[in-house]
mmCIF file of C-alpha atoms in Angstrom:
data_model
loop_
_atom_site.group_PDB
_atom_site.id
_atom_site.type_symbol
_atom_site.label_atom_id
_atom_site.label_comp_id
_atom_site.label_asym_id
_atom_site.label_seq_id
_atom_site.Cartn_x
_atom_site.Cartn_y
_atom_site.Cartn_z
ATOM 1 C CA MET A 903 -159.753 -14.637 -11.014
ATOM 2 C CA VAL A 904 -158.447 -17.648 -12.128
ATOM 3 C CA ARG A 905 -158.867 -16.685 -16.020
ATOM 4 C CA GLN A 906 -156.667 -13.215 -15.087
ATOM 5 C CA ASP A 907 -154.257 -16.116 -13.310
ATOM 6 C CA ARG A 908 -154.411 -18.164 -16.397
ATOM 7 C CA ASP A 909 -153.736 -14.652 -18.917
ATOM 8 C CA ARG A 910 -151.230 -13.908 -17.127
ATOM 9 C CA PHE A 911 -149.647 -16.690 -17.175
ATOM 10 C CA GLN A 912 -150.466 -16.851 -21.710
ATOM 11 C CA PRO A 913 -147.914 -16.134 -23.621
ATOM 12 C CA LYS A 914 -148.036 -13.251 -25.701
ATOM 13 C CA ALA A 915 -147.913 -13.174 -29.458
ATOM 14 C CA GLU A 916 -144.756 -11.049 -29.627
ATOM 15 C CA THR A 917 -142.666 -13.193 -27.437
ATOM 16 C CA VAL A 918 -143.952 -16.568 -29.593
ATOM 17 C CA SER A 919 -142.540 -14.983 -32.777
ATOM 18 C CA ALA A 920 -139.143 -14.017 -31.274
ATOM 19 C CA ILE A 921 -138.901 -17.867 -30.215
ATOM 20 C CA LEU A 922 -140.477 -19.020 -33.812
ATOM 21 C CA LEU A 923 -137.459 -17.041 -35.007
ATOM 22 C CA SER A 924 -134.319 -18.075 -32.482
ATOM 23 C CA GLY A 925 -133.585 -21.168 -34.220
ATOM 24 C CA LEU A 926 -134.695 -23.815 -31.019
ATOM 25 C CA GLU A 927 -136.428 -26.370 -33.028
ATOM 26 C CA LYS A 928 -137.609 -28.352 -30.080
ATOM 27 C CA ILE A 929 -139.395 -25.005 -28.662
ATOM 28 C CA GLN A 930 -140.455 -23.391 -31.931
ATOM 29 C CA ARG A 931 -142.425 -26.880 -32.715
ATOM 30 C CA CYS A 932 -143.862 -27.031 -30.092
ATOM 31 C CA LEU A 933 -145.338 -23.449 -29.700
ATOM 32 C CA LEU A 934 -146.425 -24.096 -33.324
ATOM 33 C CA SER A 935 -148.521 -26.844 -31.398
ATOM 34 C CA MET A 936 -149.895 -23.996 -28.375
ATOM 35 C CA ALA A 937 -150.331 -21.399 -31.338
ATOM 36 C CA MET A 938 -153.359 -22.849 -32.626
ATOM 37 C CA GLY A 939 -155.257 -22.560 -29.735
ATOM 38 C CA TRP A 940 -154.591 -18.707 -30.051
ATOM 39 C CA GLY A 941 -157.139 -17.752 -33.068
ATOM 40 C CA LYS A 942 -156.186 -16.322 -35.422
ATOM 41 C CA MET A 943 -152.939 -14.630 -34.230
ATOM 42 C CA GLY A 944 -151.639 -17.747 -33.584
ATOM 43 C CA ILE A 945 -153.036 -19.556 -36.764
ATOM 44 C CA ARG A 946 -151.222 -16.599 -38.754
ATOM 45 C CA LEU A 947 -147.854 -17.349 -37.493
ATOM 46 C CA VAL A 948 -148.079 -21.349 -38.230
ATOM 47 C CA ILE A 949 -149.357 -20.520 -41.442
ATOM 48 C CA CYS A 950 -145.668 -18.421 -41.551
ATOM 49 C CA ALA A 951 -144.025 -20.947 -40.587
ATOM 50 C CA LEU A 952 -144.609 -23.186 -43.869
ATOM 51 C CA ASN A 953 -142.048 -21.260 -45.309
ATOM 52 C CA ASP A 954 -139.342 -21.769 -42.336
ATOM 53 C CA SER A 955 -136.230 -22.647 -43.980
ATOM 54 C CA ASN A 956 -136.347 -25.621 -41.547
ATOM 55 C CA PRO A 957 -138.240 -28.719 -43.042
ATOM 56 C CA ASN A 958 -138.653 -30.227 -39.733
ATOM 57 C CA ILE A 959 -140.947 -26.852 -38.796
ATOM 58 C CA GLU A 960 -142.512 -26.523 -42.433
ATOM 59 C CA GLN A 961 -143.770 -29.659 -41.818
ATOM 60 C CA THR A 962 -144.830 -29.436 -38.432
ATOM 61 C CA ALA A 963 -146.722 -26.313 -39.453
ATOM 62 C CA VAL A 964 -147.845 -28.127 -42.790
ATOM 63 C CA ASP A 965 -149.571 -31.095 -40.292
ATOM 64 C CA LEU A 966 -150.777 -28.208 -37.514
ATOM 65 C CA LEU A 967 -152.626 -26.743 -40.920
ATOM 66 C CA ARG A 968 -153.531 -29.965 -43.061
ATOM 67 C CA HIS A 969 -156.728 -30.529 -41.445
ATOM 68 C CA ARG A 970 -158.473 -26.811 -40.833
ATOM 69 C CA SER A 971 -161.380 -25.261 -42.310
ATOM 70 C CA GLU A 972 -160.650 -21.727 -41.894
ATOM 71 C CA PRO A 973 -160.588 -19.592 -45.238
ATOM 72 C CA GLU A 974 -157.443 -18.481 -44.579
ATOM 73 C CA VAL A 975 -155.710 -21.430 -44.090
ATOM 74 C CA GLN A 976 -157.038 -22.591 -47.044
ATOM 75 C CA ARG A 977 -156.074 -20.033 -48.923
ATOM 76 C CA ALA A 978 -152.308 -20.536 -47.036
ATOM 77 C CA ILE A 979 -152.155 -24.473 -48.916
ATOM 78 C CA TRP A 980 -153.454 -22.889 -51.947
ATOM 79 C CA ASN A 981 -150.118 -21.035 -52.399
ATOM 80 C CA TYR A 982 -147.652 -23.369 -50.108
ATOM 81 C CA LEU A 983 -149.062 -26.292 -52.876
ATOM 82 C CA ASN A 984 -147.912 -23.393 -55.559
ATOM 83 C CA LEU A 985 -151.308 -24.225 -57.300
ATOM 84 C CA PRO A 986 -152.480 -22.301 -60.757
ATOM 85 C CA GLN A 987 -155.325 -20.495 -61.082
ATOM 86 C CA PRO A 988 -157.466 -22.513 -62.688
ATOM 87 C CA SER A 989 -158.380 -22.628 -65.492
ATOM 88 C CA THR A 990 -162.130 -23.447 -65.837
ATOM 89 C CA LEU A 991 -165.145 -22.128 -62.982
ATOM 90 C CA LEU A 992 -165.382 -25.885 -61.072
ATOM 91 C CA ASP A 993 -165.696 -26.107 -57.765
ATOM 92 C CA TYR A 994 -162.714 -26.623 -56.755
ATOM 93 C CA GLU A 995 -163.061 -24.881 -52.992
ATOM 94 C CA THR A 996 -165.651 -27.200 -52.422
ATOM 95 C CA LEU A 997 -163.220 -30.248 -52.686
ATOM 96 C CA GLN A 998 -161.029 -28.622 -51.135
ATOM 97 C CA ARG A 999 -162.940 -28.387 -47.551
ATOM 98 C CA CYS A 1000 -164.191 -31.847 -48.271
ATOM 99 C CA LEU A 1001 -160.526 -32.822 -48.547
ATOM 100 C CA ALA A 1002 -159.621 -30.725 -45.407
ATOM 101 C CA ALA A 1003 -162.725 -32.170 -43.245
ATOM 102 C CA ALA A 1004 -161.421 -35.763 -44.535
ATOM 103 C CA GLN A 1005 -164.776 -35.813 -46.003
ATOM 104 C CA TRP A 1006 -163.507 -38.511 -48.401
ATOM 105 C CA GLN A 1007 -166.745 -39.895 -49.766
ATOM 106 C CA SER A 1008 -167.706 -36.135 -50.584
ATOM 107 C CA ALA A 1009 -164.704 -35.698 -52.191
ATOM 108 C CA ASP A 1010 -165.099 -38.453 -54.401
ATOM 109 C CA GLU A 1011 -168.488 -37.488 -55.923
ATOM 110 C CA ILE A 1012 -167.257 -33.753 -56.146
ATOM 111 C CA THR A 1013 -164.206 -34.759 -58.135
ATOM 112 C CA CYS A 1014 -165.486 -37.013 -60.606
ATOM 113 C CA ALA A 1015 -168.515 -33.748 -60.668
ATOM 114 C CA ILE A 1016 -165.182 -31.646 -61.914
ATOM 115 C CA ILE A 1017 -163.750 -33.930 -64.290
ATOM 116 C CA LEU A 1018 -167.073 -34.577 -66.308
ATOM 117 C CA ALA A 1019 -168.074 -31.029 -66.479
ATOM 118 C CA MET A 1020 -164.063 -30.239 -67.207
ATOM 119 C CA ALA A 1021 -165.271 -31.892 -70.313
ATOM 120 C CA GLU A 1022 -168.666 -30.431 -70.789
ATOM 121 C CA ARG A 1023 -170.162 -34.635 -69.748
ATOM 122 C CA GLN A 1024 -171.879 -33.757 -66.715
ATOM 123 C CA GLY A 1025 -174.299 -36.502 -65.332
ATOM 124 C CA SER A 1026 -172.798 -39.062 -68.573
ATOM 125 C CA TRP A 1027 -169.394 -40.784 -68.705
ATOM 126 C CA LEU A 1028 -165.733 -39.546 -70.478
ATOM 127 C CA ARG A 1029 -165.757 -40.885 -73.983
ATOM 128 C CA GLU A 1030 -162.618 -41.809 -75.692
ATOM 129 C CA VAL A 1031 -162.970 -37.996 -77.710
ATOM 130 C CA ASP A 1032 -163.396 -36.315 -74.623
ATOM 131 C CA ILE A 1033 -159.949 -37.559 -73.186
ATOM 132 C CA PRO A 1034 -158.523 -35.038 -75.388
ATOM 133 C CA LYS A 1035 -160.499 -32.118 -73.986
ATOM 134 C CA LEU A 1036 -159.117 -32.598 -69.858
ATOM 135 C CA VAL A 1037 -156.688 -29.691 -69.062
ATOM 136 C CA VAL A 1038 -153.801 -31.472 -68.069
ATOM 137 C CA ALA A 1039 -153.159 -28.161 -65.580
ATOM 138 C CA ASP A 1040 -156.661 -28.667 -63.581
ATOM 139 C CA LEU A 1041 -156.439 -32.700 -63.214
ATOM 140 C CA GLY A 1042 -153.245 -31.397 -61.407
ATOM 141 C CA ILE A 1043 -154.852 -29.185 -59.048
ATOM 142 C CA VAL A 1044 -156.832 -31.863 -58.251
ATOM 143 C CA ASP A 1045 -154.018 -35.081 -57.683
ATOM 144 C CA GLN A 1046 -152.848 -32.289 -55.414
ATOM 145 C CA LEU A 1047 -155.205 -31.307 -53.587
ATOM 146 C CA TRP A 1048 -155.989 -35.646 -52.757
ATOM 147 C CA ARG A 1049 -152.265 -36.397 -52.495
ATOM 148 C CA PHE A 1050 -151.852 -33.035 -49.965
ATOM 149 C CA TYR A 1051 -155.111 -33.336 -47.493
ATOM 150 C CA SER A 1052 -153.924 -37.845 -48.102
ATOM 151 C CA SER A 1053 -150.405 -37.461 -47.196
ATOM 152 C CA ASP A 1054 -149.542 -39.514 -50.697
ATOM 153 C CA ARG A 1055 -152.192 -41.894 -50.111
ATOM 154 C CA PHE A 1056 -154.711 -40.941 -52.224
ATOM 155 C CA GLY A 1057 -154.660 -39.144 -55.894
ATOM 156 C CA PHE A 1058 -153.816 -39.903 -59.796
ATOM 157 C CA THR A 1059 -150.488 -39.964 -59.580
ATOM 158 C CA VAL A 1060 -150.121 -42.330 -57.295
ATOM 159 C CA GLN A 1061 -152.629 -44.099 -58.660
ATOM 160 C CA ALA A 1062 -150.577 -44.173 -62.439
ATOM 161 C CA GLN A 1063 -147.735 -45.190 -61.121
ATOM 162 C CA ILE A 1064 -149.710 -47.934 -58.935
ATOM 163 C CA TRP A 1065 -150.595 -49.512 -63.192
ATOM 164 C CA GLN A 1066 -147.611 -48.433 -64.809
ATOM 165 C CA THR A 1067 -145.934 -51.178 -61.498
ATOM 166 C CA CYS A 1068 -148.283 -53.588 -62.798
ATOM 167 C CA GLU A 1069 -147.501 -53.875 -66.052
ATOM 168 C CA GLN A 1070 -143.941 -53.835 -65.587
ATOM 169 C CA GLU A 1071 -144.716 -57.128 -63.147
ATOM 170 C CA GLU A 1072 -147.798 -58.570 -65.679
ATOM 171 C CA CYS A 1073 -146.703 -57.934 -69.059
ATOM 172 C CA SER A 1074 -143.626 -58.780 -71.382
ATOM 173 C CA LYS A 1075 -142.833 -56.167 -74.486
ATOM 174 C CA ILE A 1076 -144.620 -58.368 -76.494
ATOM 175 C CA ASP A 1077 -147.117 -59.519 -74.751
ATOM 176 C CA TYR A 1078 -149.775 -57.239 -72.865
ATOM 177 C CA SER A 1079 -152.230 -59.287 -70.786
ATOM 178 C CA THR A 1080 -155.356 -57.243 -70.401
ATOM 179 C CA LEU A 1081 -156.645 -59.975 -67.421
ATOM 180 C CA ASP A 1082 -153.201 -59.499 -65.575
ATOM 181 C CA ILE A 1083 -152.777 -56.146 -65.463
ATOM 182 C CA THR A 1084 -156.607 -55.475 -64.789
ATOM 183 C CA TYR A 1085 -156.528 -57.749 -61.790
ATOM 184 C CA CYS A 1086 -153.052 -56.561 -60.498
ATOM 185 C CA PHE A 1087 -154.257 -52.981 -60.146
ATOM 186 C CA GLY A 1088 -157.516 -53.469 -58.704
ATOM 187 C CA LYS A 1089 -156.376 -55.841 -55.885
ATOM 188 C CA ARG A 1090 -153.740 -53.356 -54.933
ATOM 189 C CA VAL A 1091 -156.018 -50.451 -54.622
ATOM 190 C CA GLY A 1092 -159.469 -52.296 -53.069
ATOM 191 C CA TRP A 1093 -161.616 -52.481 -56.833
ATOM 192 C CA LYS A 1094 -163.283 -55.093 -57.741
ATOM 193 C CA VAL A 1095 -163.205 -56.447 -60.979
ATOM 194 C CA GLN A 1096 -166.050 -56.932 -63.085
ATOM 195 C CA TYR A 1097 -166.159 -59.113 -66.301
ATOM 196 C CA TYR A 1098 -168.109 -58.862 -69.330
ATOM 197 C CA ARG A 1099 -168.729 -61.445 -72.287
ATOM 198 C CA GLU A 1100 -168.787 -59.686 -75.885
ATOM 199 C CA ARG A 1101 -170.350 -61.119 -78.827
ATOM 200 C CA ASP A 1102 -167.562 -61.510 -80.945
ATOM 201 C CA TYR A 1103 -166.694 -63.366 -77.794
ATOM 202 C CA SER A 1104 -164.055 -60.584 -76.102
ATOM 203 C CA ASP A 1105 -163.830 -59.596 -73.019
ATOM 204 C CA LYS A 1106 -164.182 -56.146 -71.459
ATOM 205 C CA TYR A 1107 -162.932 -55.848 -67.465
ATOM 206 C CA ASP A 1108 -164.492 -52.368 -65.267
ATOM 207 C CA PHE A 1109 -164.355 -52.215 -61.704
ATOM 208 C CA GLU A 1110 -165.848 -50.704 -58.787
ATOM 209 C CA ARG A 1111 -165.729 -49.988 -55.364
ATOM 210 C CA ASN A 1112 -165.347 -52.497 -52.879
ATOM 211 C CA ALA A 1113 -168.265 -52.281 -50.442
ATOM 212 C CA LYS A 1114 -166.298 -53.435 -47.472
ATOM 213 C CA ILE A 1115 -163.284 -50.574 -47.615
ATOM 214 C CA PRO A 1116 -164.456 -47.533 -45.353
ATOM 215 C CA TYR A 1117 -163.804 -43.924 -47.088
ATOM 216 C CA ASP A 1118 -161.156 -43.535 -45.066
ATOM 217 C CA LEU A 1119 -157.108 -43.363 -44.795
ATOM 218 C CA THR A 1120 -157.747 -47.232 -43.918
ATOM 219 C CA ALA A 1121 -158.014 -48.000 -47.489
ATOM 220 C CA PRO A 1122 -155.633 -49.056 -49.948
ATOM 221 C CA VAL A 1123 -152.979 -46.706 -51.150
ATOM 222 C CA GLY A 1124 -155.037 -45.559 -54.310
ATOM 223 C CA ASN A 1125 -158.180 -46.622 -53.673
ATOM 224 C CA LEU A 1126 -159.333 -42.783 -54.344
ATOM 225 C CA PRO A 1127 -160.441 -40.709 -55.535
ATOM 226 C CA SER A 1128 -163.242 -43.598 -58.074
ATOM 227 C CA THR A 1129 -161.291 -42.829 -61.780
ATOM 228 C CA PHE A 1130 -162.956 -45.811 -63.002
ATOM 229 C CA ALA A 1131 -166.603 -43.766 -62.418
ATOM 230 C CA LEU A 1132 -165.303 -41.433 -65.288
ATOM 231 C CA GLY A 1133 -166.053 -44.110 -67.417
ATOM 232 C CA GLY A 1134 -168.953 -45.563 -68.866
ATOM 233 C CA GLY A 1135 -171.337 -47.039 -71.712
ATOM 234 C CA GLU A 1136 -174.367 -48.030 -71.755
ATOM 235 C CA ASN A 1137 -175.440 -52.449 -72.007
ATOM 236 C CA HIS A 1138 -177.787 -54.699 -72.189
ATOM 237 C CA LEU A 1139 -177.497 -58.448 -71.404
ATOM 238 C CA GLU A 1140 -178.492 -60.826 -74.516
ATOM 239 C CA PHE A 1141 -178.901 -64.081 -75.305
ATOM 240 C CA GLU A 1142 -178.308 -65.578 -78.150
ATOM 241 C CA PRO A 1143 -180.285 -69.309 -78.077
ATOM 242 C CA GLY A 1144 -178.056 -72.249 -79.447
ATOM 243 C CA ASP A 1145 -178.737 -75.023 -82.393
ATOM 244 C CA THR A 1146 -181.856 -76.889 -82.521
ATOM 245 C CA GLU A 1147 -180.004 -78.988 -85.839
ATOM 246 C CA SER A 1148 -176.560 -80.258 -85.817
ATOM 247 C CA THR A 1149 -173.847 -79.356 -87.663
ATOM 248 C CA MET A 1150 -171.692 -82.513 -88.660
ATOM 249 C CA GLY A 1151 -172.817 -83.885 -86.108
ATOM 250 C CA PHE A 1152 -172.088 -80.675 -83.593
ATOM 251 C CA TYR A 1153 -174.022 -78.413 -80.973
ATOM 252 C CA ALA A 1154 -173.132 -74.917 -80.693
ATOM 253 C CA PRO A 1155 -174.813 -74.324 -76.963
ATOM 254 C CA SER A 1156 -176.764 -71.209 -75.939
ATOM 255 C CA TYR A 1157 -174.831 -68.367 -74.463
ATOM 256 C CA SER A 1158 -175.192 -64.991 -73.272
ATOM 257 C CA TYR A 1159 -173.892 -61.707 -73.997
ATOM 258 C CA TYR A 1160 -173.028 -57.864 -73.094
ATOM 259 C CA THR A 1161 -173.887 -55.277 -76.300
ATOM 260 C CA TRP A 1162 -172.177 -52.586 -75.894
ATOM 261 C CA SER A 1163 -172.770 -48.404 -77.087
ATOM 262 C CA LYS A 1164 -170.090 -47.683 -79.764
ATOM 263 C CA ASP A 1165 -169.408 -44.538 -77.515
ATOM 264 C CA ALA A 1166 -168.659 -46.778 -74.145
ATOM 265 C CA LEU A 1167 -165.485 -46.627 -72.597
ATOM 266 C CA PHE A 1168 -165.016 -48.281 -69.203
ATOM 267 C CA GLY A 1169 -162.471 -50.325 -66.668
ATOM 268 C CA HIS A 1170 -159.344 -51.196 -67.914
ATOM 269 C CA ASP A 1171 -159.785 -49.354 -71.585
ATOM 270 C CA PHE A 1172 -160.235 -46.621 -69.761
ATOM 271 C CA LEU A 1173 -157.634 -46.160 -67.168
ATOM 272 C CA ARG A 1174 -155.324 -46.964 -70.021
ATOM 273 C CA GLN A 1175 -156.354 -44.072 -71.800
ATOM 274 C CA PHE A 1176 -156.254 -41.423 -68.945
ATOM 275 C CA PHE A 1177 -153.485 -42.018 -66.894
ATOM 276 C CA PRO A 1178 -151.018 -41.456 -69.853
ATOM 277 C CA ILE A 1179 -152.385 -38.089 -69.340
ATOM 278 C CA ILE A 1180 -151.704 -38.070 -65.560
ATOM 279 C CA GLU A 1181 -148.033 -39.089 -66.853
ATOM 280 C CA MET A 1182 -147.612 -35.812 -68.694
ATOM 281 C CA LEU A 1183 -148.257 -34.080 -65.162
ATOM 282 C CA ARG A 1184 -146.058 -36.365 -63.735
ATOM 283 C CA ASP A 1185 -143.210 -36.057 -65.787
ATOM 284 C CA ARG A 1186 -144.246 -31.413 -65.790
ATOM 285 C CA ARG A 1187 -143.741 -31.905 -61.382
ATOM 286 C CA ASN A 1188 -139.785 -33.537 -62.544
ATOM 287 C CA GLN A 1189 -139.371 -30.901 -64.887
ATOM 288 C CA ASN A 1190 -139.842 -27.493 -62.144
#
């Protein structure tokens, strides 16, 4: 008897559809929230609201659907973002599913695997010769999925904008400071900086995750994905002993240095080559 009474007061889909089309914004938004509990029919009503001419109604639908895992919803989000068909058979569905479920760490790992597979470098790192192999449209799919599900906190274009800001703040037109840009960027996105001294006394800088920063939306803007993980190289530490005999009264001290493989590309050097591709992606969006 209780169930019959409850069903009697449950609004019918036809009634809800009529109200949603009536233009009464506050009622529309309220009913959209209620519709999410009415099964497939309710979800389809909310999906239809993604194309509403009222931006507030559209945004309400976006917020309600953002973290739903139903395949129908995820296809609707793909179309809403106007994402192209991928040029490669990569696992974008799993990436989208993890992002929708706020499984940020898994999404981070899948993102790295997708980009490496794009350049046919599975289980390795991107070298300088691999950068031109990256497909801008496919990078755009990954970026837009990250931006959508994080409400614009995470993504390649978010990171590229922060990098550009650091360049503008830390460098003049005639003085490019690798050290200053690296530390500026690392501090803003929450990545720790690793420093290496090479045999010729040149310096290299890499990044790593800060273990104290969780994989969630409380992380700094631009913290994810872990783009630095796409770079890499083989290295080992060597020791150069100091002089045992003086030269004109001076002794050269002993020191340690890192020897890197010739195809190594990581940290600052990697991001400086990767982000211009992302800038191309942002320029294309602005033109559209």
